[in-house]
Coordinates of C-alpha atoms in Angstrom, one line a residue:
M6 CA 0.0 0.0 0.0
V7 CA 1.2 3.5 -0.8
P8 CA 0.9 5.7 2.3
D9 CA -0.9 9.0 2.2
G10 CA 1.5 11.5 0.6
A11 CA 4.5 9.1 0.7
G12 CA 7.1 9.0 -2.2
L13 CA 5.6 11.9 -4.1
H14 CA 8.0 13.6 -6.6
Q15 CA 7.7 17.3 -7.2
L16 CA 8.8 19.8 -9.8
G17 CA 10.7 22.9 -8.7
S18 CA 9.0 26.3 -8.5
W19 CA 10.8 27.7 -11.4
T20 CA 10.2 24.6 -13.5
V21 CA 6.5 24.9 -13.0
I22 CA 6.5 28.6 -13.7
G23 CA 8.6 28.0 -16.9
L24 CA 6.2 25.3 -18.1
L25 CA 3.2 27.5 -17.5
V26 CA 4.8 30.5 -19.2
V27 CA 5.7 28.3 -22.2
F28 CA 2.2 26.8 -22.4
Y29 CA 0.2 30.0 -21.9
G30 CA 2.7 32.2 -23.7
G31 CA 2.5 29.8 -26.7
T32 CA -1.3 29.9 -26.8
L33 CA -1.2 33.7 -26.5
L34 CA 1.1 33.9 -29.5
M35 CA -1.3 31.7 -31.5
T36 CA -4.1 34.1 -30.7
L37 CA -2.0 37.1 -31.8
F38 CA -2.3 35.9 -35.4
I39 CA -6.0 36.6 -35.1
G40 CA -6.4 40.0 -36.6
R41 CA -7.3 42.8 -34.2
R42 CA -8.0 45.7 -36.4
N43 CA -11.1 44.0 -37.9
E44 CA -12.7 42.9 -34.6
N45 CA -16.4 42.1 -34.8
A46 CA -19.0 40.7 -32.4
D47 CA -20.0 37.8 -34.7
G48 CA -16.5 36.6 -35.1
Y49 CA -16.0 36.9 -31.3
M50 CA -19.0 34.5 -30.8
T51 CA -18.9 32.0 -33.7
A52 CA -15.8 32.7 -35.9
G53 CA -17.8 33.3 -39.0
N54 CA -19.8 30.0 -39.1
K55 CA -17.3 28.5 -41.4
V56 CA -14.6 26.7 -39.3
G57 CA -13.1 23.7 -41.2
F58 CA -12.9 20.1 -40.1
G59 CA -9.4 19.9 -38.6
I60 CA -9.9 22.8 -36.1
S61 CA -13.6 22.1 -35.4
A62 CA -13.0 18.4 -34.7
G63 CA -9.9 19.2 -32.5
S64 CA -11.9 21.9 -30.7
M65 CA -14.9 19.6 -30.1
T66 CA -12.7 16.9 -28.8
A67 CA -10.6 19.2 -26.6
T68 CA -13.7 20.9 -25.1
W69 CA -15.2 17.5 -24.2
I70 CA -11.9 16.2 -22.8
W71 CA -11.4 18.4 -19.8
A72 CA -9.3 18.0 -16.7
S73 CA -12.5 17.4 -14.6
S74 CA -13.6 14.6 -16.8
M75 CA -10.1 13.0 -16.5
Y76 CA -10.3 13.3 -12.7
A77 CA -13.9 12.1 -12.5
S78 CA -13.1 9.1 -14.7
A79 CA -10.2 8.2 -12.4
T80 CA -12.5 8.7 -9.3
S81 CA -15.0 6.3 -11.0
G82 CA -12.2 3.7 -11.5
Y83 CA -11.0 4.0 -8.0
T84 CA -14.6 3.8 -6.6
Y85 CA -16.1 1.1 -8.9
G86 CA -13.2 -0.8 -10.3
I87 CA -12.5 -1.4 -14.0
S88 CA -16.0 -0.9 -15.1
G89 CA -16.0 2.7 -13.7
P90 CA -14.0 4.4 -16.4
I91 CA -15.8 2.5 -19.1
H92 CA -19.1 3.6 -17.8
Y93 CA -17.8 7.2 -17.6
G94 CA -15.9 7.3 -20.9
L95 CA -18.1 5.1 -23.2
W96 CA -21.4 6.8 -22.4
G97 CA -19.8 10.2 -22.6
A98 CA -18.4 9.4 -26.0
L99 CA -21.8 8.1 -27.3
M100 CA -23.5 11.2 -26.1
I101 CA -21.2 13.3 -28.4
L102 CA -22.4 11.0 -31.2
F103 CA -26.0 11.5 -30.3
I104 CA -25.7 15.3 -30.6
Y105 CA -25.1 15.5 -34.3
P106 CA -28.5 14.5 -35.7
F107 CA -30.2 17.1 -33.4
G108 CA -27.3 19.5 -34.2
K109 CA -28.0 19.2 -38.0
R110 CA -31.6 20.1 -37.4
I111 CA -30.8 23.1 -35.2
R112 CA -28.2 24.4 -37.6
A113 CA -30.6 24.0 -40.6
V114 CA -33.3 26.0 -38.7
A115 CA -30.9 28.8 -37.6
P116 CA -27.6 28.7 -39.6
K117 CA -26.5 32.1 -38.3
A118 CA -27.3 31.7 -34.6
H119 CA -24.7 32.5 -31.9
T120 CA -26.4 30.8 -28.9
L121 CA -29.0 28.1 -28.5
A122 CA -31.0 30.4 -26.2
E123 CA -31.0 33.0 -29.1
V124 CA -32.8 30.4 -31.2
I125 CA -35.2 29.5 -28.4
Y126 CA -36.0 33.3 -28.2
A127 CA -37.0 33.3 -31.9
R128 CA -39.0 30.1 -31.4
H129 CA -40.8 31.0 -28.1
G130 CA -39.9 34.3 -26.4
K131 CA -38.0 35.8 -23.5
S132 CA -38.8 33.6 -20.6
S133 CA -37.7 30.4 -22.4
Q134 CA -34.6 32.1 -23.7
L135 CA -33.5 33.5 -20.4
M136 CA -34.3 30.1 -18.7
L137 CA -31.9 28.3 -21.1
A138 CA -29.4 31.1 -21.0
G139 CA -29.4 31.1 -17.2
S140 CA -29.0 27.4 -16.9
N141 CA -25.9 27.7 -19.2
I142 CA -24.4 30.4 -17.0
V143 CA -24.8 28.1 -14.0
G144 CA -23.4 25.1 -15.9
S145 CA -20.4 27.0 -17.3
M146 CA -19.6 28.4 -13.8
V147 CA -19.7 24.9 -12.4
S148 CA -17.5 23.8 -15.2
I149 CA -15.0 26.6 -14.8
T150 CA -14.9 26.0 -11.0
S151 CA -14.3 22.3 -11.4
N152 CA -11.5 22.9 -13.9
F153 CA -9.9 25.4 -11.6
I154 CA -10.1 22.9 -8.7
A155 CA -8.4 20.3 -10.9
G156 CA -5.6 22.7 -11.8
G157 CA -5.1 23.9 -8.2
A158 CA -4.9 20.3 -6.9
L159 CA -2.5 19.4 -9.7
I160 CA -0.1 22.3 -9.0
A161 CA -0.3 21.9 -5.2
L162 CA 0.7 18.2 -5.5
L163 CA 3.4 18.6 -8.2
S164 CA 5.1 21.8 -6.9
P165 CA 5.8 23.8 -3.8
F166 CA 3.0 26.1 -4.7
S167 CA -0.3 26.1 -2.7
F168 CA -3.8 25.2 -4.1
T169 CA -4.7 28.9 -4.0
Q170 CA -1.6 29.9 -6.0
G171 CA -2.3 27.1 -8.4
I172 CA -5.8 28.3 -9.3
L173 CA -4.6 31.8 -9.7
F174 CA -1.9 30.7 -12.2
I175 CA -4.5 28.7 -14.2
G176 CA -7.2 31.3 -14.1
G177 CA -4.9 34.1 -15.1
G178 CA -3.3 32.1 -17.9
I179 CA -6.6 31.2 -19.5
L180 CA -8.0 34.7 -19.2
L181 CA -4.8 36.0 -20.8
Y182 CA -5.3 34.4 -24.2
S183 CA -9.1 34.2 -24.2
L184 CA -9.9 37.8 -23.4
W185 CA -9.2 39.5 -26.7
S186 CA -10.5 37.1 -29.4
G187 CA -13.1 35.1 -27.5
F188 CA -14.3 32.0 -29.3
R189 CA -11.8 32.3 -32.0
A190 CA -9.0 32.1 -29.5
S191 CA -10.6 29.1 -27.9
V192 CA -11.2 27.1 -31.1
L193 CA -7.8 27.9 -32.5
T194 CA -5.8 26.9 -29.4
D195 CA -8.0 23.8 -28.8
A196 CA -6.8 22.1 -31.9
A197 CA -3.1 22.4 -30.7
Q198 CA -4.0 21.4 -27.1
V199 CA -5.8 18.3 -28.1
F200 CA -2.9 16.8 -30.0
A201 CA -0.6 17.6 -27.1
M202 CA -3.1 15.9 -24.7
L203 CA -3.5 12.7 -26.8
G204 CA 0.3 12.4 -27.3
A205 CA 0.9 12.7 -23.5
V206 CA -1.8 10.1 -22.7
V207 CA -0.2 7.6 -25.1
I208 CA 3.1 8.0 -23.3
I209 CA 2.1 8.5 -19.7
I210 CA -0.5 5.7 -19.1
P211 CA 1.8 2.8 -20.1
V212 CA 4.7 4.3 -18.0
V213 CA 2.5 4.5 -14.9
F214 CA 1.2 1.0 -15.5
F215 CA 4.6 -0.6 -15.6
A216 CA 6.1 1.6 -12.9
A217 CA 3.2 0.6 -10.6
G218 CA 4.0 -3.1 -11.1
G219 CA 2.5 -4.0 -14.5
S220 CA 0.3 -7.1 -14.6
D221 CA 1.6 -8.3 -11.2
M222 CA -0.2 -5.3 -9.6
F223 CA -3.6 -6.8 -10.7
V224 CA -2.7 -10.1 -9.2
S225 CA -1.3 -8.9 -5.9
G226 CA -4.0 -6.1 -5.5
A227 CA -7.0 -8.2 -6.3
A228 CA -7.6 -8.9 -2.6
R229 CA -8.2 -5.2 -1.9
L230 CA -11.3 -5.1 -4.1
T231 CA -14.8 -5.7 -3.1
P232 CA -16.9 -8.2 -5.1
Q233 CA -18.6 -5.3 -6.9
Q234 CA -15.3 -3.6 -7.8
S235 CA -13.8 -6.8 -9.2
N236 CA -17.0 -7.5 -11.3
F237 CA -16.8 -6.0 -14.8
F238 CA -20.6 -6.1 -15.0
S239 CA -21.0 -4.4 -11.6
S240 CA -24.6 -3.4 -10.9
E241 CA -23.3 -0.9 -8.3
A242 CA -21.2 0.8 -11.0
F243 CA -24.0 0.9 -13.5
M244 CA -26.6 2.2 -11.1
N245 CA -24.4 4.8 -9.4
Q246 CA -22.2 5.8 -12.3
G247 CA -23.3 4.4 -15.7
A248 CA -27.0 5.1 -15.7
P249 CA -26.9 8.6 -14.1
Y250 CA -24.2 9.5 -16.6
I251 CA -26.2 8.3 -19.6
A252 CA -28.9 10.7 -18.5
A253 CA -26.7 13.5 -17.4
V254 CA -24.5 13.7 -20.5
L255 CA -27.4 13.7 -22.9
A256 CA -28.7 16.7 -21.0
Y257 CA -25.3 18.2 -20.9
A258 CA -24.9 17.8 -24.7
I259 CA -28.3 19.3 -25.7
G260 CA -28.3 22.2 -23.3
N261 CA -24.6 23.2 -23.3
Q262 CA -23.7 26.4 -25.0
T263 CA -20.0 25.3 -25.4
I264 CA -21.2 22.5 -27.6
A265 CA -23.8 24.7 -29.4
Q266 CA -21.2 27.3 -30.1
R267 CA -19.1 24.8 -32.0
L268 CA -22.2 23.5 -33.7
F269 CA -22.8 27.0 -35.0
A270 CA -19.2 27.6 -35.9
V271 CA -18.3 24.5 -38.0
R272 CA -19.2 24.4 -41.6
E273 CA -22.6 22.9 -42.0
D274 CA -21.6 20.0 -44.2
L275 CA -18.9 19.0 -41.7
I276 CA -21.1 18.5 -38.6
K277 CA -21.4 14.7 -38.8
K278 CA -17.7 14.2 -39.5
T279 CA -16.7 16.5 -36.7
F280 CA -18.8 14.9 -34.0
V281 CA -18.0 11.3 -35.0
T282 CA -14.3 12.2 -34.8
A283 CA -14.7 13.8 -31.4
T284 CA -16.6 10.7 -30.2
V285 CA -13.7 8.4 -30.8
G286 CA -11.1 10.8 -29.5
Y287 CA -13.0 11.4 -26.2
G288 CA -13.8 7.8 -25.5
A289 CA -10.3 6.5 -26.0
T290 CA -8.7 9.3 -24.0
I291 CA -11.1 9.3 -21.0
I292 CA -11.3 5.6 -20.6
G293 CA -7.5 5.4 -20.8
I294 CA -6.9 8.1 -18.2
G295 CA -9.5 6.7 -16.0
M296 CA -7.5 3.5 -15.7
M297 CA -5.1 5.4 -13.5
G298 CA -7.8 5.3 -10.9
V299 CA -8.2 1.5 -11.4
M300 CA -4.4 1.2 -11.0
A301 CA -4.5 3.3 -7.8
L302 CA -7.2 0.9 -6.4
Y303 CA -5.2 -2.2 -7.1
A304 CA -1.9 -0.6 -5.9
G305 CA -3.5 0.4 -2.6
V306 CA -3.0 4.1 -3.1
V307 CA -4.7 6.2 -0.4
P308 CA -6.0 9.5 -1.9
L309 CA -4.0 12.4 -0.4
D310 CA -6.1 14.2 2.2
G311 CA -8.9 11.7 1.5
D312 CA -9.7 13.7 -1.7
T313 CA -10.2 11.6 -4.8
N314 CA -9.6 14.7 -6.9
N315 CA -5.9 14.2 -6.0
L316 CA -5.7 10.6 -7.5
I317 CA -4.4 11.4 -11.0
P318 CA -1.7 13.9 -9.9
Q319 CA -0.8 11.7 -7.0
M320 CA -0.2 8.7 -9.3
A321 CA 1.8 10.8 -11.6
A322 CA 3.9 12.3 -8.7
T323 CA 4.5 8.8 -7.4
Y324 CA 5.5 6.9 -10.6
L325 CA 6.7 9.4 -13.2
S326 CA 10.2 10.8 -13.7
P327 CA 10.7 14.6 -13.6
V328 CA 10.6 14.9 -17.4
L329 CA 7.4 12.9 -17.7
L330 CA 6.0 14.7 -14.8
G331 CA 6.4 18.0 -16.7
I332 CA 4.7 16.4 -19.7
F333 CA 1.9 15.3 -17.5
L334 CA 1.5 18.8 -16.1
I335 CA 1.1 20.2 -19.6
M336 CA -1.4 17.5 -20.5
I337 CA -3.7 18.3 -17.6
V338 CA -3.3 22.1 -17.9
G339 CA -4.1 21.7 -21.6
A340 CA -7.2 19.7 -20.9
L341 CA -8.6 22.1 -18.3
S342 CA -7.7 25.2 -20.3
S343 CA -9.4 23.9 -23.5
T344 CA -12.7 23.6 -21.6
A345 CA -12.4 26.6 -19.3
D346 CA -11.7 28.9 -22.3
S347 CA -14.8 27.4 -24.0
D348 CA -16.9 28.2 -20.9
L349 CA -15.7 31.8 -20.8
S350 CA -16.5 32.1 -24.5
A351 CA -20.0 30.5 -23.9
M352 CA -20.8 32.9 -21.1
S353 CA -19.6 35.9 -23.0
S354 CA -21.7 35.0 -26.0
I355 CA -24.8 34.6 -23.8
M356 CA -24.3 38.0 -22.2
M357 CA -23.6 39.5 -25.6
A358 CA -26.4 38.0 -27.7
D359 CA -29.1 36.9 -25.2
V360 CA -28.9 39.5 -22.5
Y361 CA -27.7 42.6 -24.3
G362 CA -28.5 41.9 -28.0
Q363 CA -32.1 40.8 -27.5
N364 CA -33.2 42.1 -24.1
I365 CA -31.4 45.4 -23.4
A366 CA -30.7 46.9 -26.8
K367 CA -33.6 47.9 -29.0
E368 CA -34.5 45.4 -31.7
G369 CA -32.0 45.7 -34.5
K370 CA -30.0 48.4 -32.7
A371 CA -27.4 46.3 -30.8
N372 CA -24.0 48.0 -31.0
P373 CA -21.3 45.5 -31.9
K374 CA -18.6 47.5 -30.0
T375 CA -20.7 47.5 -26.9
M376 CA -21.2 43.8 -27.3
L377 CA -17.5 43.2 -27.5
F378 CA -17.0 45.2 -24.3
I379 CA -19.7 43.2 -22.5
G380 CA -18.2 39.9 -23.7
R381 CA -14.7 40.8 -22.3
I382 CA -16.1 42.1 -19.0
T383 CA -18.1 38.9 -18.7
M384 CA -14.9 36.8 -19.1
I385 CA -13.1 38.8 -16.3
V386 CA -16.1 38.6 -13.9
A387 CA -16.6 34.8 -14.6
T388 CA -12.9 34.1 -14.0
G389 CA -13.0 35.9 -10.7
A390 CA -16.2 34.1 -9.7
G391 CA -14.7 30.7 -10.7
L392 CA -11.6 31.3 -8.6
Y393 CA -13.8 32.2 -5.6
F394 CA -16.0 29.1 -5.9
A395 CA -12.9 26.9 -6.6
S396 CA -11.5 27.8 -3.2
G397 CA -14.2 25.5 -1.7
Q398 CA -12.6 22.5 -3.4
L399 CA -15.9 20.6 -4.0
N400 CA -16.1 17.1 -5.3
I401 CA -15.7 17.3 -9.1
L402 CA -17.8 14.1 -9.9
D403 CA -20.7 15.4 -7.9
L404 CA -20.6 18.8 -9.6
L405 CA -20.7 17.2 -13.1
V406 CA -23.5 14.8 -12.4
F407 CA -25.5 17.5 -10.6
V408 CA -25.3 19.9 -13.6
G409 CA -26.1 17.2 -16.1
A410 CA -29.1 16.1 -14.2
L411 CA -30.3 19.6 -13.7
W412 CA -30.3 20.1 -17.4
G413 CA -32.4 17.0 -17.8
A414 CA -35.4 19.3 -17.2
L415 CA -34.6 21.2 -20.4
V416 CA -33.9 18.3 -22.8
F417 CA -37.4 17.5 -24.1
P418 CA -38.7 21.0 -24.3
V419 CA -35.5 22.1 -26.2
I420 CA -35.5 19.2 -28.7
A421 CA -39.2 19.3 -29.3
S422 CA -39.1 23.0 -29.9
F423 CA -37.2 22.3 -33.2
Y424 CA -39.6 19.6 -34.4
W425 CA -43.0 20.1 -32.9
Q426 CA -45.1 23.1 -34.0
K427 CA -47.5 22.9 -31.0
I428 CA -45.0 23.8 -28.2
T429 CA -45.6 27.2 -26.6
N430 CA -43.5 29.5 -24.6
K431 CA -45.8 28.9 -21.6
A432 CA -45.5 25.2 -21.8
F433 CA -41.7 25.4 -22.2
T434 CA -41.3 27.6 -19.1
I435 CA -43.7 25.8 -16.8
S436 CA -42.5 22.3 -17.7
V437 CA -38.9 23.2 -16.8
I438 CA -39.9 24.9 -13.5
V439 CA -42.1 22.0 -12.4
A440 CA -39.4 19.5 -13.4
L441 CA -36.8 21.4 -11.3
A442 CA -39.2 21.6 -8.4
C443 CA -39.5 17.8 -8.5
F444 CA -35.8 17.1 -9.3
I445 CA -34.2 19.0 -6.4
P446 CA -36.0 17.3 -3.4
V447 CA -35.5 13.8 -5.0
R448 CA -31.8 14.5 -5.8
F449 CA -31.0 15.8 -2.4
E450 CA -33.3 13.4 -0.5
W451 CA -35.2 16.1 1.2
I452 CA -38.3 13.9 1.3
S453 CA -38.9 10.4 2.6
M454 CA -38.9 7.8 -0.2
G455 CA -41.1 5.3 1.7
G456 CA -44.6 4.3 0.7
L457 CA -46.5 6.1 -2.0
T458 CA -43.8 8.8 -2.5
G459 CA -41.2 6.1 -3.4
L460 CA -43.7 4.4 -5.8
V461 CA -44.4 7.7 -7.6
V462 CA -40.7 8.4 -7.9
D463 CA -40.1 4.9 -9.3
L464 CA -43.0 5.3 -11.9
L465 CA -41.7 8.7 -13.0
S466 CA -38.2 7.3 -13.2
I467 CA -39.5 4.5 -15.5
V468 CA -41.1 7.2 -17.7
G469 CA -37.7 9.0 -17.7
I470 CA -35.9 5.9 -19.0
G471 CA -38.4 5.8 -21.8
V472 CA -37.9 9.5 -22.6
V473 CA -34.0 9.2 -22.6
L474 CA -33.9 6.1 -24.9
G475 CA -36.8 7.4 -27.0
L476 CA -35.0 10.7 -27.7
M477 CA -31.8 8.9 -28.6
A478 CA -33.7 6.7 -31.1
F479 CA -35.6 9.7 -32.4
G480 CA -32.4 11.6 -33.4
F481 CA -31.3 8.8 -35.7
F482 CA -34.4 6.8 -36.7
G483 CA -37.4 9.2 -36.4
L484 CA -40.6 9.5 -34.3
K485 CA -42.1 6.1 -35.0
T486 CA -39.0 4.2 -33.9
A487 CA -38.6 6.5 -30.9
K488 CA -42.1 5.7 -29.7
I489 CA -41.5 1.9 -30.0
V490 CA -38.1 2.1 -28.2
A491 CA -39.6 4.3 -25.4
A492 CA -42.6 1.9 -24.8
V493 CA -40.5 -1.3 -24.9
A494 CA -37.9 0.3 -22.6
M495 CA -40.5 1.3 -20.0
L496 CA -42.2 -2.2 -20.1
A497 CA -38.9 -4.0 -19.9
V498 CA -37.5 -2.1 -16.9
A499 CA -40.8 -1.7 -14.9
P500 CA -40.6 -5.2 -13.1
F501 CA -37.1 -4.5 -12.0
A502 CA -37.4 -0.8 -11.3
I503 CA -40.4 -0.5 -9.1
G504 CA -39.3 -0.6 -5.5
V505 CA -35.7 -0.1 -6.4
L506 CA -35.0 3.1 -8.4
H507 CA -35.9 5.5 -5.6
D508 CA -33.0 4.2 -3.6
Y509 CA -30.6 5.8 -6.1
A510 CA -31.0 9.5 -5.6
V511 CA -28.7 10.7 -8.4
L512 CA -30.2 8.4 -11.0
S513 CA -33.9 8.8 -10.0
G514 CA -33.5 12.6 -9.6
S515 CA -32.3 12.9 -13.2
L516 CA -34.9 10.6 -14.6
V517 CA -37.7 12.4 -12.7
A518 CA -36.5 15.7 -14.3
Y519 CA -36.8 14.1 -17.8
A520 CA -40.2 12.6 -17.1
V521 CA -41.9 15.6 -15.5
S522 CA -40.7 18.1 -18.1
T523 CA -41.8 15.8 -20.9
L524 CA -45.2 15.0 -19.4
V525 CA -46.0 18.6 -18.4
C526 CA -44.9 20.0 -21.8
Y527 CA -46.8 17.4 -23.8
F528 CA -50.1 17.6 -21.9
M529 CA -50.0 21.4 -22.1
C530 CA -49.5 21.4 -25.9
F531 CA -51.0 18.3 -27.5
R532 CA -54.4 20.0 -28.1
N533 CA -52.8 23.3 -29.3
Q534 CA -54.1 24.1 -32.8
A535 CA -51.5 26.8 -33.5
T536 CA -48.8 26.2 -36.1
F537 CA -45.3 27.6 -36.3
D538 CA -43.2 28.3 -39.4
F539 CA -39.7 27.1 -38.6
A540 CA -38.4 28.9 -41.7
S541 CA -39.1 32.2 -39.9
I542 CA -36.3 31.6 -37.4
K543 CA -33.7 31.9 -40.1
D544 CA -35.0 35.3 -41.0
R545 CA -35.1 36.5 -37.4
I546 CA -31.5 35.5 -36.5
G547 CA -28.4 36.9 -38.3
D548 CA -25.2 38.8 -37.9
F549 CA -25.0 41.7 -35.4
D550 CA -22.2 43.3 -37.5
N551 CA -23.0 44.7 -40.9
R552 CA -22.3 42.4 -43.8
E553 CA -19.4 44.4 -45.2
E554 CA -17.5 44.3 -41.8
A555 CA -18.2 40.6 -41.4
N556 CA -16.9 39.8 -44.9
H557 CA -13.6 41.6 -44.2
S558 CA -13.0 39.8 -40.9
T559 CA -9.6 38.3 -40.9
P560 CA -10.2 35.8 -38.0
G561 CA -12.8 33.7 -39.9
T562 CA -10.5 33.4 -42.9
L563 CA -7.6 32.4 -40.7
L564 CA -9.5 29.6 -39.1
E565 CA -10.6 28.3 -42.5
K566 CA -7.0 28.3 -43.7
K567 CA -5.7 26.6 -40.6
A568 CA -8.2 23.8 -41.0

């Protein structure tokens, strides 16, 4: 067994500073190639809607592979055994794949959109728009916070610097290169960061494996595992990790502005190719890095300070040489930076387009220079807030599952809004509010799950399973197949779920959110005789800058050439 904190290698203070200066200085230099004289608000938010395959696929992969997902995958491996990272990485990868059919529809309806909430405004109105925009602000703040936590834990373990100093380094570095060019800086640097991350993973995982004992580690460490941890088909792993993550990541994918921003930025004919590539890259990387948690479990590693957020840097500090430790540092910093800069860009776009562009400025009178100023101020404020919240060092896995489940209340109303003419602004808003009101007490176990309450939660959870699987089927195979899949799924799981599901608060809370929002939205709308012309959305959403200025924007051209 590796004692708590024993045998950890560290990098010197100046080495860490040098690596961070090289990394963030390099990314800053990349963004300096983005023209400054022809700045425009549309480029700041979506890079001209014509980003090529290479950069868009790299950016999509890098955004989904964040330090928090690496840490959470390792935590899952340490907690549930070998099936943990597979549940985490496989379902997360498949969710990227499930985005693209819905993404193609959304992009066809609104080819010039900047945010998903902006499209919902054109479809419904202000309350639905601000609800989606607000949920994204919360989600991106949680994401930034968790990435700052990951970076602070990393630097605190690998150097003489403290956790607080670590998060300040990370936050300042990300803001440095993101502030001026917004989304264009994010998408351009992501492509470079993802190749560095993938290369580091290929080197580091095998080195840690052999340094920790190789195959002998699994033989000698098997006695440390519980029966569930040693079972590849662990029901505990599926119910506590796999199933909640299937639901959470679908919600994360559909409601997340960082994903929507890349959807609106990539060339429309490259959407499928981009998302399929990101699926493979994410799955391989996250499952691989999660195996460090499995190795820690077999090796008897005790998480430093009892915090599983420390597992990955602790394994690296125990088994890697100083040179590889430096490479590892850059790998994690690249992973967290690629996602944190995406969240900064997402929040700035929401404040620019949804808050100012459509709710403060008079219709058609939004000033692009004012929008740019608001976007940059948003980044500064968001970074400061993320640093403040990160100081609490919350559990990353809990944060991710909570946000994903919270967004479950939005999935059906958002998707249906792009296909079903009958949905109204009132139904969208009320269904989400009611779903959240049901989700929160179930998720946090504020109410007793005995008797009738438990039965109702189980029944709603069964409906939620049908909704999740039905939506997945709908994206690829259409409405008829979706109805069959949903019905079969509910009938198949009902005998096993009644009396059981309410015992799993994370899973049942998420499924209840899906079920309630779907049922309320449907029953409020199915008799509605009104129709909606989806073609009108395209006419209502366009560039904020004038056409001439947008056509002379150097940044969009640069991204196309780089691809």
